[in-house]
Amino acid sequence: MNTSRAKAPAGVNLPALRHHNAALVLDLLRAAGAEGISRLELAERTGLTPQAVSKITARLRAEGLAVGAGLRPSTGGKPRTVLRLVPDAQFAVGLHLDRDGLTAVLVDLAGRSVAVTTAPLDFGAPAEKVLADAADAVRDLSAAEPHKPVLGVGVAVPGPLDHRDGVLHRVTGFPQWDGYPLRDALAERTGLPVTVDKDTNAAALTLSLSEPPGDFAYLHLGTGLGAGLVLGGEVHRGARTGAGEFGHQTLQLDGPLCECGGRGCIEALCLAAEARGDRAEAARVLGAGAANLVGLLDIDRVVLGGRTVAADEDAYVRGVRAVIEERAARGGGGGGGVVVTVADGGDRPVAEGAAQLVLAPVFGRVGERG
């Protein structure tokens, strides 16, 4: 988690903003970790009055979300009481519904995965079968902490989709999902609030909590290829929540047919190179797309992820970095000094990011940029 001690967004002393102010305090408690933070520091960093902070922390303690963490010596007067978050007070479930597999995680308030399950999944099966598998995973994970509340379920799926309404569009290769209200259907089955987003956006959200400040793109290469964009510290979804359809930019006008119906898409070229065992070419193609993003958005970092990248991380990092640096050297729109890294865990950041879709609003971090 990001433990930066930078000043938090300012709070406002109005009763109507009680939840907002409590979220600011919770976020600082989460960032402080086991070391904790005093009420005076909370007031200084939120801009709230000490009296407002005392009321908020008293309520959080009564709800079991915060607890005393000892005393801190004071430079004058009595020692300060230090508070910390209670990570296992509540949980969230994150689901990654991929084209051929399901990964489910139970995450505590600190963002730690306390239980993980994986299973095969046929995303092309009838919707009722996919929903049943997803609901079973939620039930099994919830049983791991039967006496603690689960705040909700975050679901990460291939795009495109409508993040606001939780409705899928024409997922590449699976057009039968077009218009399906996944959010509402799964909420009805589980009895829990559900949030739906693209797999790449979910991963970008969880990475934004640990990556250094700055703009970056998360490129996920697994059974497909997509991007999650973090701009100005927030996940950028676009006006219709469809940003990040990175895999279907055309690199070769007369190239091979893609499942989306187009030709020469970067996804088709990448996966075709992988299929014939030419990983260097796959990395070069991915690098060409990444260099386009760097030139277009002037981002600081490119983070690679997904099971295909995880199979040979070094090859992909080298290949992508080489294309970006070559483009920068010939003056092709920036790229000098851009860092290329890999997200640990293969597909796991996607499921963990899905859980963060539920947790982010609790800490006042909606993570959405229209």
PDB file of C-alpha atoms in Angstrom, residues 20-268:
ATOM      1  CA  HIS A  20     -16.657  12.047   3.163  1.00  0.00           C
ATOM      2  CA  ASN A  21     -14.705  13.176   6.208  1.00  0.00           C
ATOM      3  CA  ALA A  22     -14.768   9.715   7.765  1.00  0.00           C
ATOM      4  CA  ALA A  23     -13.389   8.316   4.493  1.00  0.00           C
ATOM      5  CA  LEU A  24     -10.493  10.783   4.637  1.00  0.00           C
ATOM      6  CA  VAL A  25      -9.687   9.654   8.175  1.00  0.00           C
ATOM      7  CA  LEU A  26      -9.962   5.978   7.238  1.00  0.00           C
ATOM      8  CA  ASP A  27      -7.604   6.484   4.295  1.00  0.00           C
ATOM      9  CA  LEU A  28      -4.975   8.038   6.560  1.00  0.00           C
ATOM     10  CA  LEU A  29      -5.393   5.209   9.062  1.00  0.00           C
ATOM     11  CA  ARG A  30      -4.887   2.700   6.259  1.00  0.00           C
ATOM     12  CA  ALA A  31      -1.778   4.522   5.003  1.00  0.00           C
ATOM     13  CA  ALA A  32      -0.310   4.650   8.520  1.00  0.00           C
ATOM     14  CA  GLY A  33      -0.414   0.865   8.824  1.00  0.00           C
ATOM     15  CA  ALA A  34       0.401  -0.878  12.100  1.00  0.00           C
ATOM     16  CA  GLU A  35       2.401   2.151  13.294  1.00  0.00           C
ATOM     17  CA  GLY A  36      -0.817   4.147  13.572  1.00  0.00           C
ATOM     18  CA  ILE A  37      -1.461   7.873  13.616  1.00  0.00           C
ATOM     19  CA  SER A  38      -2.552  10.348  16.287  1.00  0.00           C
ATOM     20  CA  ARG A  39      -5.744  12.398  16.244  1.00  0.00           C
ATOM     21  CA  LEU A  40      -3.675  15.576  16.072  1.00  0.00           C
ATOM     22  CA  GLU A  41      -1.938  14.352  12.915  1.00  0.00           C
ATOM     23  CA  LEU A  42      -5.304  13.365  11.449  1.00  0.00           C
ATOM     24  CA  ALA A  43      -6.593  16.876  12.035  1.00  0.00           C
ATOM     25  CA  GLU A  44      -3.486  18.441  10.482  1.00  0.00           C
ATOM     26  CA  ARG A  45      -3.619  16.296   7.349  1.00  0.00           C
ATOM     27  CA  THR A  46      -7.352  16.521   6.708  1.00  0.00           C
ATOM     28  CA  GLY A  47      -7.891  20.147   7.674  1.00  0.00           C
ATOM     29  CA  LEU A  48     -10.671  19.073  10.038  1.00  0.00           C
ATOM     30  CA  THR A  49     -10.952  20.481  13.548  1.00  0.00           C
ATOM     31  CA  PRO A  50      -9.649  18.320  16.422  1.00  0.00           C
ATOM     32  CA  GLN A  51     -13.234  18.120  17.711  1.00  0.00           C
ATOM     33  CA  ALA A  52     -14.480  16.769  14.364  1.00  0.00           C
ATOM     34  CA  VAL A  53     -11.667  14.220  14.254  1.00  0.00           C
ATOM     35  CA  SER A  54     -12.446  13.094  17.806  1.00  0.00           C
ATOM     36  CA  LYS A  55     -16.090  12.482  16.866  1.00  0.00           C
ATOM     37  CA  ILE A  56     -15.145  10.600  13.714  1.00  0.00           C
ATOM     38  CA  THR A  57     -12.541   8.396  15.411  1.00  0.00           C
ATOM     39  CA  ALA A  58     -14.911   7.664  18.298  1.00  0.00           C
ATOM     40  CA  ARG A  59     -17.483   6.448  15.795  1.00  0.00           C
ATOM     41  CA  LEU A  60     -14.904   4.383  13.917  1.00  0.00           C
ATOM     42  CA  ARG A  61     -13.794   2.755  17.175  1.00  0.00           C
ATOM     43  CA  ALA A  62     -17.395   1.997  18.108  1.00  0.00           C
ATOM     44  CA  GLU A  63     -17.887   0.362  14.718  1.00  0.00           C
ATOM     45  CA  GLY A  64     -14.740  -1.744  15.168  1.00  0.00           C
ATOM     46  CA  LEU A  65     -12.913  -0.084  12.280  1.00  0.00           C
ATOM     47  CA  ALA A  66     -10.223   1.588  14.407  1.00  0.00           C
ATOM     48  CA  VAL A  67      -8.449   0.685  17.630  1.00  0.00           C
ATOM     49  CA  GLY A  68      -5.851   2.196  19.925  1.00  0.00           C
ATOM     50  CA  ALA A  69      -2.237   1.443  19.011  1.00  0.00           C
ATOM     51  CA  GLY A  70      -0.476   2.732  22.119  1.00  0.00           C
ATOM     52  CA  LEU A  71       0.916   6.101  23.082  1.00  0.00           C
ATOM     53  CA  ARG A  72       3.400   8.346  21.330  1.00  0.00           C
ATOM     54  CA  PRO A  73       5.691  10.647  23.349  1.00  0.00           C
ATOM     55  CA  SER A  74       4.719  14.307  23.093  1.00  0.00           C
ATOM     56  CA  THR A  75       7.032  17.286  22.845  1.00  0.00           C
ATOM     57  CA  GLY A  76       4.830  18.982  25.409  1.00  0.00           C
ATOM     58  CA  GLY A  77       1.840  17.947  27.476  1.00  0.00           C
ATOM     59  CA  LYS A  78       0.507  14.422  27.797  1.00  0.00           C
ATOM     60  CA  PRO A  79       1.438  11.614  25.357  1.00  0.00           C
ATOM     61  CA  ARG A  80      -0.662  11.306  22.221  1.00  0.00           C
ATOM     62  CA  THR A  81      -2.981   8.344  21.742  1.00  0.00           C
ATOM     63  CA  VAL A  82      -2.241   6.582  18.461  1.00  0.00           C
ATOM     64  CA  LEU A  83      -4.959   4.887  16.422  1.00  0.00           C
ATOM     65  CA  ARG A  84      -4.716   2.286  13.687  1.00  0.00           C
ATOM     66  CA  LEU A  85      -7.067   0.643  11.219  1.00  0.00           C
ATOM     67  CA  VAL A  86      -8.496  -2.808  12.029  1.00  0.00           C
ATOM     68  CA  PRO A  87      -7.891  -4.525   8.665  1.00  0.00           C
ATOM     69  CA  ASP A  88      -9.998  -7.597   9.353  1.00  0.00           C
ATOM     70  CA  ALA A  89     -13.068  -5.644  10.476  1.00  0.00           C
ATOM     71  CA  GLN A  90     -14.575  -5.910   6.993  1.00  0.00           C
ATOM     72  CA  PHE A  91     -13.784  -7.580   3.679  1.00  0.00           C
ATOM     73  CA  ALA A  92     -14.439  -7.329  -0.033  1.00  0.00           C
ATOM     74  CA  VAL A  93     -14.532 -10.012  -2.715  1.00  0.00           C
ATOM     75  CA  GLY A  94     -12.804  -9.550  -6.050  1.00  0.00           C
ATOM     76  CA  LEU A  95     -13.608 -11.718  -9.085  1.00  0.00           C
ATOM     77  CA  HIS A  96     -11.661 -11.911 -12.321  1.00  0.00           C
ATOM     78  CA  LEU A  97     -13.830 -13.556 -14.968  1.00  0.00           C
ATOM     79  CA  ASP A  98     -11.403 -14.303 -17.783  1.00  0.00           C
ATOM     80  CA  ARG A  99     -12.174 -16.028 -21.038  1.00  0.00           C
ATOM     81  CA  ASP A 100     -11.026 -19.402 -19.693  1.00  0.00           C
ATOM     82  CA  GLY A 101     -10.663 -19.065 -15.927  1.00  0.00           C
ATOM     83  CA  LEU A 102     -11.985 -17.528 -12.726  1.00  0.00           C
ATOM     84  CA  THR A 103      -9.784 -16.047  -9.991  1.00  0.00           C
ATOM     85  CA  ALA A 104     -11.462 -14.955  -6.756  1.00  0.00           C
ATOM     86  CA  VAL A 105      -9.899 -13.202  -3.761  1.00  0.00           C
ATOM     87  CA  LEU A 106     -11.097 -12.138  -0.330  1.00  0.00           C
ATOM     88  CA  VAL A 107      -9.380  -8.869   0.583  1.00  0.00           C
ATOM     89  CA  ASP A 108      -9.276  -7.071   3.937  1.00  0.00           C
ATOM     90  CA  LEU A 109      -9.496  -3.320   4.456  1.00  0.00           C
ATOM     91  CA  ALA A 110      -5.723  -2.968   4.139  1.00  0.00           C
ATOM     92  CA  GLY A 111      -5.876  -4.514   0.674  1.00  0.00           C
ATOM     93  CA  ARG A 112      -4.307  -7.847   1.679  1.00  0.00           C
ATOM     94  CA  SER A 113      -5.605 -11.046   0.104  1.00  0.00           C
ATOM     95  CA  VAL A 114      -6.584 -13.429   2.888  1.00  0.00           C
ATOM     96  CA  ALA A 115      -8.051 -16.161   0.661  1.00  0.00           C
ATOM     97  CA  VAL A 116      -7.695 -16.995  -3.037  1.00  0.00           C
ATOM     98  CA  THR A 117      -9.440 -19.530  -5.270  1.00  0.00           C
ATOM     99  CA  THR A 118      -8.982 -20.340  -8.947  1.00  0.00           C
ATOM    100  CA  ALA A 119     -11.080 -22.496 -11.240  1.00  0.00           C
ATOM    101  CA  PRO A 120     -11.620 -23.109 -14.956  1.00  0.00           C
ATOM    102  CA  LEU A 121     -14.314 -20.941 -16.547  1.00  0.00           C
ATOM    103  CA  ASP A 122     -15.940 -21.005 -19.953  1.00  0.00           C
ATOM    104  CA  PHE A 123     -16.877 -17.383 -20.610  1.00  0.00           C
ATOM    105  CA  GLY A 124     -18.676 -18.572 -23.728  1.00  0.00           C
ATOM    106  CA  ALA A 125     -21.069 -20.735 -21.701  1.00  0.00           C
ATOM    107  CA  PRO A 126     -24.648 -19.544 -21.077  1.00  0.00           C
ATOM    108  CA  ALA A 127     -24.786 -16.545 -18.759  1.00  0.00           C
ATOM    109  CA  GLU A 128     -26.605 -18.509 -16.046  1.00  0.00           C
ATOM    110  CA  LYS A 129     -23.720 -21.000 -15.835  1.00  0.00           C
ATOM    111  CA  VAL A 130     -21.102 -18.252 -15.608  1.00  0.00           C
ATOM    112  CA  LEU A 131     -23.154 -16.452 -12.943  1.00  0.00           C
ATOM    113  CA  ALA A 132     -23.579 -19.648 -10.942  1.00  0.00           C
ATOM    114  CA  ASP A 133     -19.805 -20.219 -10.928  1.00  0.00           C
ATOM    115  CA  ALA A 134     -19.200 -16.611  -9.878  1.00  0.00           C
ATOM    116  CA  ALA A 135     -21.794 -16.755  -7.096  1.00  0.00           C
ATOM    117  CA  ASP A 136     -20.330 -20.039  -5.815  1.00  0.00           C
ATOM    118  CA  ALA A 137     -16.902 -18.420  -5.586  1.00  0.00           C
ATOM    119  CA  VAL A 138     -18.339 -15.494  -3.620  1.00  0.00           C
ATOM    120  CA  ARG A 139     -20.102 -17.849  -1.214  1.00  0.00           C
ATOM    121  CA  ASP A 140     -16.996 -19.996  -0.688  1.00  0.00           C
ATOM    122  CA  LEU A 141     -14.759 -17.003   0.013  1.00  0.00           C
ATOM    123  CA  SER A 142     -17.272 -15.389   2.346  1.00  0.00           C
ATOM    124  CA  ALA A 143     -17.266 -18.591   4.385  1.00  0.00           C
ATOM    125  CA  ALA A 144     -13.552 -18.027   5.112  1.00  0.00           C
ATOM    126  CA  GLU A 145     -14.550 -15.181   7.481  1.00  0.00           C
ATOM    127  CA  PRO A 146     -18.136 -16.108   8.398  1.00  0.00           C
ATOM    128  CA  HIS A 147     -18.503 -13.610  11.246  1.00  0.00           C
ATOM    129  CA  LYS A 148     -17.137 -10.556   9.407  1.00  0.00           C
ATOM    130  CA  PRO A 149     -19.165  -8.444   6.965  1.00  0.00           C
ATOM    131  CA  VAL A 150     -18.413  -8.539   3.242  1.00  0.00           C
ATOM    132  CA  LEU A 151     -18.942  -5.049   1.848  1.00  0.00           C
ATOM    133  CA  GLY A 152     -19.542  -6.131  -1.721  1.00  0.00           C
ATOM    134  CA  VAL A 153     -18.225  -7.840  -4.821  1.00  0.00           C
ATOM    135  CA  GLY A 154     -16.032  -6.293  -7.494  1.00  0.00           C
ATOM    136  CA  VAL A 155     -16.055  -8.044 -10.870  1.00  0.00           C
ATOM    137  CA  ALA A 156     -13.368  -7.586 -13.517  1.00  0.00           C
ATOM    138  CA  VAL A 157     -14.183  -8.839 -17.011  1.00  0.00           C
ATOM    139  CA  PRO A 158     -12.920  -8.297 -20.560  1.00  0.00           C
ATOM    140  CA  GLY A 159     -14.272  -5.146 -22.175  1.00  0.00           C
ATOM    141  CA  PRO A 160     -15.818  -3.207 -23.647  1.00  0.00           C
ATOM    142  CA  LEU A 161     -18.513  -2.505 -21.063  1.00  0.00           C
ATOM    143  CA  ASP A 162     -20.430   0.238 -19.281  1.00  0.00           C
ATOM    144  CA  HIS A 163     -18.780   0.644 -15.890  1.00  0.00           C
ATOM    145  CA  ARG A 164     -21.510   2.915 -14.523  1.00  0.00           C
ATOM    146  CA  ASP A 165     -24.424   0.588 -15.263  1.00  0.00           C
ATOM    147  CA  GLY A 166     -22.542  -2.715 -15.020  1.00  0.00           C
ATOM    148  CA  VAL A 167     -23.673  -3.768 -18.497  1.00  0.00           C
ATOM    149  CA  LEU A 168     -21.384  -5.661 -20.874  1.00  0.00           C
ATOM    150  CA  HIS A 169     -20.975  -4.734 -24.537  1.00  0.00           C
ATOM    151  CA  ARG A 170     -19.626  -6.843 -27.390  1.00  0.00           C
ATOM    152  CA  VAL A 171     -16.751  -8.616 -25.644  1.00  0.00           C
ATOM    153  CA  THR A 172     -14.294  -9.685 -28.334  1.00  0.00           C
ATOM    154  CA  GLY A 173     -15.017 -13.296 -29.228  1.00  0.00           C
ATOM    155  CA  PHE A 174     -18.140 -13.403 -27.032  1.00  0.00           C
ATOM    156  CA  PRO A 175     -20.799 -11.204 -28.684  1.00  0.00           C
ATOM    157  CA  GLN A 176     -23.589 -13.007 -26.804  1.00  0.00           C
ATOM    158  CA  TRP A 177     -22.778 -10.871 -23.737  1.00  0.00           C
ATOM    159  CA  ASP A 178     -23.692  -7.637 -25.540  1.00  0.00           C
ATOM    160  CA  GLY A 179     -26.205  -5.769 -23.374  1.00  0.00           C
ATOM    161  CA  TYR A 180     -26.107  -8.235 -20.481  1.00  0.00           C
ATOM    162  CA  PRO A 181     -26.711  -6.568 -17.042  1.00  0.00           C
ATOM    163  CA  LEU A 182     -23.969  -8.442 -15.203  1.00  0.00           C
ATOM    164  CA  ARG A 183     -23.934  -6.165 -12.160  1.00  0.00           C
ATOM    165  CA  ASP A 184     -27.616  -6.488 -11.364  1.00  0.00           C
ATOM    166  CA  ALA A 185     -27.775 -10.202 -12.172  1.00  0.00           C
ATOM    167  CA  LEU A 186     -24.885 -11.087  -9.853  1.00  0.00           C
ATOM    168  CA  ALA A 187     -26.173  -8.779  -7.097  1.00  0.00           C
ATOM    169  CA  GLU A 188     -29.490 -10.631  -7.191  1.00  0.00           C
ATOM    170  CA  ARG A 189     -27.723 -13.989  -6.879  1.00  0.00           C
ATOM    171  CA  THR A 190     -25.363 -13.009  -4.065  1.00  0.00           C
ATOM    172  CA  GLY A 191     -27.412 -10.463  -2.126  1.00  0.00           C
ATOM    173  CA  LEU A 192     -24.377  -8.161  -2.096  1.00  0.00           C
ATOM    174  CA  PRO A 193     -23.617  -4.852  -3.829  1.00  0.00           C
ATOM    175  CA  VAL A 194     -21.707  -5.484  -7.067  1.00  0.00           C
ATOM    176  CA  THR A 195     -19.405  -3.243  -9.110  1.00  0.00           C
ATOM    177  CA  VAL A 196     -18.258  -4.203 -12.607  1.00  0.00           C
ATOM    178  CA  ASP A 197     -15.264  -2.886 -14.532  1.00  0.00           C
ATOM    179  CA  LYS A 198     -12.809  -3.911 -17.220  1.00  0.00           C
ATOM    180  CA  ASP A 199     -10.044  -6.248 -16.103  1.00  0.00           C
ATOM    181  CA  THR A 200      -7.338  -3.766 -17.066  1.00  0.00           C
ATOM    182  CA  ASN A 201      -8.993  -0.899 -15.174  1.00  0.00           C
ATOM    183  CA  ALA A 202      -9.274  -3.043 -12.054  1.00  0.00           C
ATOM    184  CA  ALA A 203      -5.579  -3.922 -12.173  1.00  0.00           C
ATOM    185  CA  ALA A 204      -4.641  -0.294 -12.823  1.00  0.00           C
ATOM    186  CA  LEU A 205      -6.683   0.764  -9.779  1.00  0.00           C
ATOM    187  CA  THR A 206      -4.850  -1.546  -7.380  1.00  0.00           C
ATOM    188  CA  LEU A 207      -1.481  -0.650  -8.917  1.00  0.00           C
ATOM    189  CA  SER A 208      -2.231   3.050  -8.463  1.00  0.00           C
ATOM    190  CA  LEU A 209      -2.206   2.474  -4.695  1.00  0.00           C
ATOM    191  CA  SER A 210       1.354   1.136  -4.735  1.00  0.00           C
ATOM    192  CA  GLU A 211       3.045   2.670  -7.791  1.00  0.00           C
ATOM    193  CA  PRO A 212       5.001   5.935  -7.399  1.00  0.00           C
ATOM    194  CA  PRO A 213       3.063   9.123  -8.212  1.00  0.00           C
ATOM    195  CA  GLY A 214       2.699   9.896 -11.891  1.00  0.00           C
ATOM    196  CA  ASP A 215       0.868   8.771 -15.006  1.00  0.00           C
ATOM    197  CA  PHE A 216       1.214   5.195 -16.224  1.00  0.00           C
ATOM    198  CA  ALA A 217      -0.338   2.574 -18.480  1.00  0.00           C
ATOM    199  CA  TYR A 218      -0.947  -1.007 -17.406  1.00  0.00           C
ATOM    200  CA  LEU A 219      -0.794  -3.363 -20.408  1.00  0.00           C
ATOM    201  CA  HIS A 220      -2.351  -6.772 -19.766  1.00  0.00           C
ATOM    202  CA  LEU A 221      -1.444  -9.583 -22.162  1.00  0.00           C
ATOM    203  CA  GLY A 222      -3.174 -12.859 -21.391  1.00  0.00           C
ATOM    204  CA  THR A 223      -5.937 -14.455 -23.424  1.00  0.00           C
ATOM    205  CA  GLY A 224      -6.413 -10.972 -24.890  1.00  0.00           C
ATOM    206  CA  LEU A 225      -4.742  -7.584 -24.712  1.00  0.00           C
ATOM    207  CA  GLY A 226      -5.964  -4.395 -23.070  1.00  0.00           C
ATOM    208  CA  ALA A 227      -4.789  -1.316 -21.212  1.00  0.00           C
ATOM    209  CA  GLY A 228      -5.640   0.433 -17.973  1.00  0.00           C
ATOM    210  CA  LEU A 229      -4.697   4.109 -17.818  1.00  0.00           C
ATOM    211  CA  VAL A 230      -3.913   6.080 -14.666  1.00  0.00           C
ATOM    212  CA  LEU A 231      -3.810   9.803 -15.426  1.00  0.00           C
ATOM    213  CA  GLY A 232      -3.650  12.490 -12.775  1.00  0.00           C
ATOM    214  CA  GLY A 233      -3.706   9.841 -10.068  1.00  0.00           C
ATOM    215  CA  GLU A 234      -7.042   8.346 -11.185  1.00  0.00           C
ATOM    216  CA  VAL A 235      -8.145   5.527 -13.457  1.00  0.00           C
ATOM    217  CA  HIS A 236      -9.160   7.123 -16.755  1.00  0.00           C
ATOM    218  CA  ARG A 237     -12.288   5.461 -18.153  1.00  0.00           C
ATOM    219  CA  GLY A 238     -13.387   8.036 -20.681  1.00  0.00           C
ATOM    220  CA  ALA A 239     -16.735   9.683 -21.421  1.00  0.00           C
ATOM    221  CA  ARG A 240     -18.440   6.336 -22.106  1.00  0.00           C
ATOM    222  CA  THR A 241     -16.198   4.314 -19.724  1.00  0.00           C
ATOM    223  CA  GLY A 242     -14.666   2.641 -22.773  1.00  0.00           C
ATOM    224  CA  ALA A 243     -11.075   3.931 -22.611  1.00  0.00           C
ATOM    225  CA  GLY A 244      -8.259   1.390 -22.786  1.00  0.00           C
ATOM    226  CA  GLU A 245      -9.320  -0.770 -25.751  1.00  0.00           C
ATOM    227  CA  PHE A 246      -5.624  -0.914 -26.508  1.00  0.00           C
ATOM    228  CA  GLY A 247      -5.553  -4.332 -28.136  1.00  0.00           C
ATOM    229  CA  HIS A 248      -7.624  -3.266 -31.116  1.00  0.00           C
ATOM    230  CA  GLN A 249      -5.534  -0.429 -32.435  1.00  0.00           C
ATOM    231  CA  THR A 250      -4.508  -1.252 -36.007  1.00  0.00           C
ATOM    232  CA  LEU A 251      -0.791  -1.682 -36.642  1.00  0.00           C
ATOM    233  CA  GLN A 252      -1.005  -3.446 -40.019  1.00  0.00           C
ATOM    234  CA  LEU A 253      -3.791  -2.475 -42.414  1.00  0.00           C
ATOM    235  CA  ASP A 254      -3.663  -5.741 -44.379  1.00  0.00           C
ATOM    236  CA  GLY A 255      -2.751  -7.864 -41.338  1.00  0.00           C
ATOM    237  CA  PRO A 256      -4.385 -11.017 -40.005  1.00  0.00           C
ATOM    238  CA  LEU A 257      -8.068 -11.020 -39.118  1.00  0.00           C
ATOM    239  CA  CYS A 258      -8.792 -10.301 -35.465  1.00  0.00           C
ATOM    240  CA  GLU A 259     -11.726 -11.714 -33.478  1.00  0.00           C
ATOM    241  CA  CYS A 260     -13.045  -8.151 -33.237  1.00  0.00           C
ATOM    242  CA  GLY A 261     -13.600  -8.174 -37.009  1.00  0.00           C
ATOM    243  CA  GLY A 262     -10.728  -5.839 -37.842  1.00  0.00           C
ATOM    244  CA  ARG A 263      -7.361  -6.644 -39.380  1.00  0.00           C
ATOM    245  CA  GLY A 264      -3.847  -6.176 -38.090  1.00  0.00           C
ATOM    246  CA  CYS A 265      -4.871  -5.411 -34.513  1.00  0.00           C
ATOM    247  CA  ILE A 266      -2.043  -5.387 -32.018  1.00  0.00           C
ATOM    248  CA  GLU A 267      -3.801  -8.163 -30.052  1.00  0.00           C
ATOM    249  CA  ALA A 268      -4.001 -10.434 -33.084  1.00  0.00           C
TER     250      ALA A 268
END
